[in-house]
Amino acid sequence: MTAELTLYTNPQSRGRIARWMLEETGAAYEVVQLDYGTTMIAPDYCAINPMMKVPAIVHDGKVVTETAAICAYLAEVFPDAELAPLPHERADYYRWLFFAAGPLEAAATNRALGVTVTPAQQRMAGYGDFDRTISVIGEAMARTPYIAGDRFTAADVYVGSQVMWFTQFGLIPRTDAIMAYIGRLNDRPAHLRATALDDGAGEAA
């Protein structure tokens, strides 16, 4: 595939997840680094993502936003990277990809903001109970080496990035299963490359 692919990002954002995913695919891409408060809210970028958030990608003239969607999209359009789920992996792949994008992120974000959901409010909150949410993702990581089974997939890029971030800031516990999972992901060459690129971009900013 030779279509143009552009990543809009900032090194201090979820754009790091999209960069890692792109490095896993091996696809050629260009990077447009945006700054909070200036280029990220400028009309040119608002035409790409009216939410004025990063990351976003433009591939073959089509825009994809939302980090989990970017990971899933890239896995499908670059099949040679073998990051999309095999038939027997699809249930866990989609389950945990969207669990991380929904309940896990909401629970950890509320915890970081000091928002406590009362028992009476749990039916309204998508994640319900914080401790139960963390327990469920931890148990999933203890069952298999990767989130969808024995093989690394695009879901691990997204789920793993969320878990790395939340453990770094003490929002979820560093259980043996979670830290072993993180260790497997940290050693991936694509993750190391993406981290070096984003760290370098941050230093240059």
Coordinates of C-alpha atoms in Angstrom, one line a residue:
M1 CA 0.0 0.0 0.0
T2 CA 1.5 3.3 -1.1
A3 CA -1.2 5.7 0.0
E4 CA -0.1 8.7 2.0
L5 CA -0.5 8.5 5.8
T6 CA -0.1 11.4 8.2
L7 CA -0.1 11.3 12.0
Y8 CA -1.2 14.4 13.9
T9 CA 0.1 14.2 17.4
N10 CA 1.8 15.7 20.3
P11 CA 4.5 13.8 22.3
Q12 CA 2.6 14.5 25.5
S13 CA -0.6 12.9 24.5
R14 CA -2.4 9.7 23.4
G15 CA -0.6 10.2 20.1
R16 CA 2.2 8.1 21.6
I17 CA -0.2 5.1 21.2
A18 CA -0.9 5.8 17.6
R19 CA 2.9 6.3 16.9
W20 CA 3.6 2.9 18.5
M21 CA 0.9 1.3 16.4
L22 CA 2.3 2.8 13.2
E23 CA 5.8 1.6 14.1
E24 CA 4.3 -1.9 14.6
T25 CA 2.8 -1.9 11.1
G26 CA 6.1 -0.9 9.4
A27 CA 4.1 1.6 7.2
A28 CA 5.7 4.8 6.0
Y29 CA 4.1 7.9 7.5
E30 CA 4.7 11.6 8.1
V31 CA 4.2 13.4 11.4
V32 CA 2.6 16.7 12.1
Q33 CA 3.3 17.8 15.6
L34 CA 0.6 20.1 17.1
D35 CA 0.8 22.3 20.2
Y36 CA -1.9 22.6 22.8
G37 CA -3.6 26.0 22.7
T38 CA -2.3 27.0 19.3
T39 CA -2.1 24.7 16.3
M40 CA -4.3 22.1 17.9
I41 CA -7.2 24.5 18.0
A42 CA -6.5 26.2 14.7
P43 CA -9.0 26.1 11.9
D44 CA -6.8 23.8 9.7
Y45 CA -6.7 21.1 12.3
C46 CA -10.3 21.6 13.4
A47 CA -11.3 20.7 9.9
I48 CA -9.6 17.3 10.5
N49 CA -10.8 16.8 14.1
P50 CA -13.4 19.2 15.3
M51 CA -12.8 17.8 18.8
M52 CA -9.4 19.6 18.7
K53 CA -7.7 16.5 20.2
V54 CA -4.9 14.3 19.1
P55 CA -4.1 11.8 17.7
A56 CA -5.7 11.7 14.3
I57 CA -4.5 10.1 11.2
V58 CA -5.3 10.9 7.6
H59 CA -4.9 7.9 5.3
D60 CA -5.7 8.0 1.6
G61 CA -7.7 11.1 2.2
K62 CA -9.8 9.6 5.0
V63 CA -9.7 10.8 8.6
V64 CA -9.6 8.4 11.6
T65 CA -9.8 9.8 15.2
E66 CA -10.1 8.0 18.5
T67 CA -7.0 6.1 19.5
A68 CA -8.6 2.7 19.8
A69 CA -10.2 3.1 16.3
I70 CA -6.8 4.2 14.9
C71 CA -5.2 1.0 16.2
A72 CA -8.0 -1.2 14.9
Y73 CA -8.0 0.6 11.5
L74 CA -4.3 0.3 11.0
A75 CA -4.4 -3.4 11.8
E76 CA -6.9 -4.0 9.1
V77 CA -5.3 -1.8 6.3
F78 CA -1.8 -3.2 6.9
P79 CA -2.6 -6.9 7.1
D80 CA 1.0 -8.0 6.5
A81 CA 1.9 -6.8 10.0
E82 CA -0.4 -9.5 11.4
L83 CA -1.8 -7.3 14.1
A84 CA -5.5 -7.9 13.3
P85 CA -7.3 -10.7 15.2
L86 CA -7.5 -14.3 13.9
P87 CA -11.0 -15.7 13.9
H88 CA -10.5 -17.4 17.3
E89 CA -9.1 -14.2 18.8
R90 CA -11.8 -11.8 17.7
A91 CA -14.0 -12.1 20.8
D92 CA -11.3 -11.2 23.3
Y93 CA -9.7 -8.7 20.9
Y94 CA -12.8 -6.6 20.6
R95 CA -13.9 -7.1 24.1
W96 CA -10.7 -5.8 25.7
L97 CA -10.0 -3.2 23.1
F98 CA -13.3 -1.5 23.9
F99 CA -13.2 -2.3 27.6
A100 CA -9.9 -0.3 27.8
A101 CA -11.4 2.5 25.7
G102 CA -14.6 2.6 27.8
P103 CA -14.8 1.3 31.4
L104 CA -11.0 1.3 32.1
E105 CA -10.3 4.8 30.9
A106 CA -13.4 6.3 32.5
A107 CA -12.7 4.6 35.8
A108 CA -9.0 5.7 35.9
T109 CA -9.8 9.2 34.7
N110 CA -12.5 9.7 37.4
R111 CA -10.0 8.4 40.0
A112 CA -7.4 10.9 38.7
L113 CA -9.9 13.8 38.9
G114 CA -11.0 12.8 42.4
V115 CA -14.5 11.8 41.2
T116 CA -16.0 9.0 43.4
V117 CA -19.0 7.2 42.0
T118 CA -21.4 6.4 44.8
P119 CA -23.2 3.0 44.9
A120 CA -26.4 4.7 43.9
Q121 CA -24.6 6.2 40.8
Q122 CA -22.9 2.9 39.6
R123 CA -25.8 1.9 37.4
M124 CA -25.3 5.2 35.5
A125 CA -21.6 5.0 35.2
G126 CA -20.3 2.9 32.3
Y127 CA -17.7 1.2 34.5
G128 CA -19.8 0.9 37.6
D129 CA -17.3 0.2 40.4
F130 CA -13.6 1.2 40.1
D131 CA -12.2 -1.7 42.1
R132 CA -14.2 -4.2 40.1
T133 CA -13.0 -2.6 36.8
I134 CA -9.4 -2.9 37.8
S135 CA -9.8 -6.4 39.0
V136 CA -11.4 -7.5 35.8
I137 CA -8.6 -6.2 33.6
G138 CA -6.0 -7.7 35.9
E139 CA -7.6 -11.1 35.7
A140 CA -7.7 -10.9 31.9
M141 CA -4.0 -10.2 31.8
A142 CA -3.3 -13.1 34.2
R143 CA -5.0 -15.6 31.9
T144 CA -2.9 -15.3 28.7
P145 CA 0.4 -13.7 27.7
Y146 CA -1.4 -11.1 25.5
I147 CA -4.9 -9.7 25.9
A148 CA -6.4 -11.7 23.0
G149 CA -4.5 -14.9 23.7
D150 CA -1.0 -16.2 23.0
R151 CA -0.2 -13.6 20.2
F152 CA 0.5 -9.9 20.2
T153 CA -2.2 -7.9 18.4
A154 CA -3.2 -4.3 17.9
A155 CA -5.4 -4.6 21.0
D156 CA -2.2 -4.9 23.1
V157 CA -1.0 -1.6 21.7
Y158 CA -4.0 0.2 23.1
V159 CA -4.7 -1.8 26.2
G160 CA -1.1 -2.0 27.1
S161 CA -0.6 1.7 26.6
Q162 CA -3.5 2.5 28.9
V163 CA -2.3 0.1 31.6
M164 CA 1.3 1.5 31.3
W165 CA 0.1 5.0 31.8
F166 CA -2.3 4.3 34.7
T167 CA 0.3 2.2 36.6
Q168 CA 2.9 4.9 36.1
F169 CA 0.7 7.4 37.9
G170 CA -0.5 5.0 40.5
L171 CA -4.1 4.9 39.3
I172 CA -4.1 1.1 39.1
P173 CA -2.1 -1.3 41.2
R174 CA 1.1 -2.9 40.0
T175 CA 0.1 -6.5 40.4
D176 CA 2.4 -9.3 39.3
A177 CA 0.1 -10.1 36.3
I178 CA -0.1 -6.5 35.2
M179 CA 3.6 -5.8 35.5
A180 CA 4.5 -9.0 33.7
Y181 CA 2.2 -8.0 30.8
I182 CA 3.8 -4.5 30.7
G183 CA 7.3 -6.1 30.6
R184 CA 6.4 -8.1 27.5
L185 CA 5.3 -5.0 25.7
N186 CA 8.1 -2.7 26.8
D187 CA 10.6 -5.0 25.1
R188 CA 9.0 -4.8 21.7
P189 CA 11.3 -3.1 19.1
A190 CA 8.5 -1.0 17.7
H191 CA 7.6 0.2 21.2
L192 CA 11.2 1.2 21.8
R193 CA 11.4 3.0 18.4
A194 CA 8.2 4.9 19.0
T195 CA 9.2 5.9 22.5
A196 CA 12.6 7.2 21.3
L197 CA 10.9 9.2 18.5
D198 CA 8.3 10.8 20.8
D199 CA 10.8 11.5 23.5
G200 CA 13.1 13.1 21.0
A201 CA 10.2 15.2 19.6
G202 CA 9.3 16.3 23.1
E203 CA 12.9 17.4 23.8
A204 CA 13.0 19.4 20.5
A205 CA 9.7 21.2 21.2

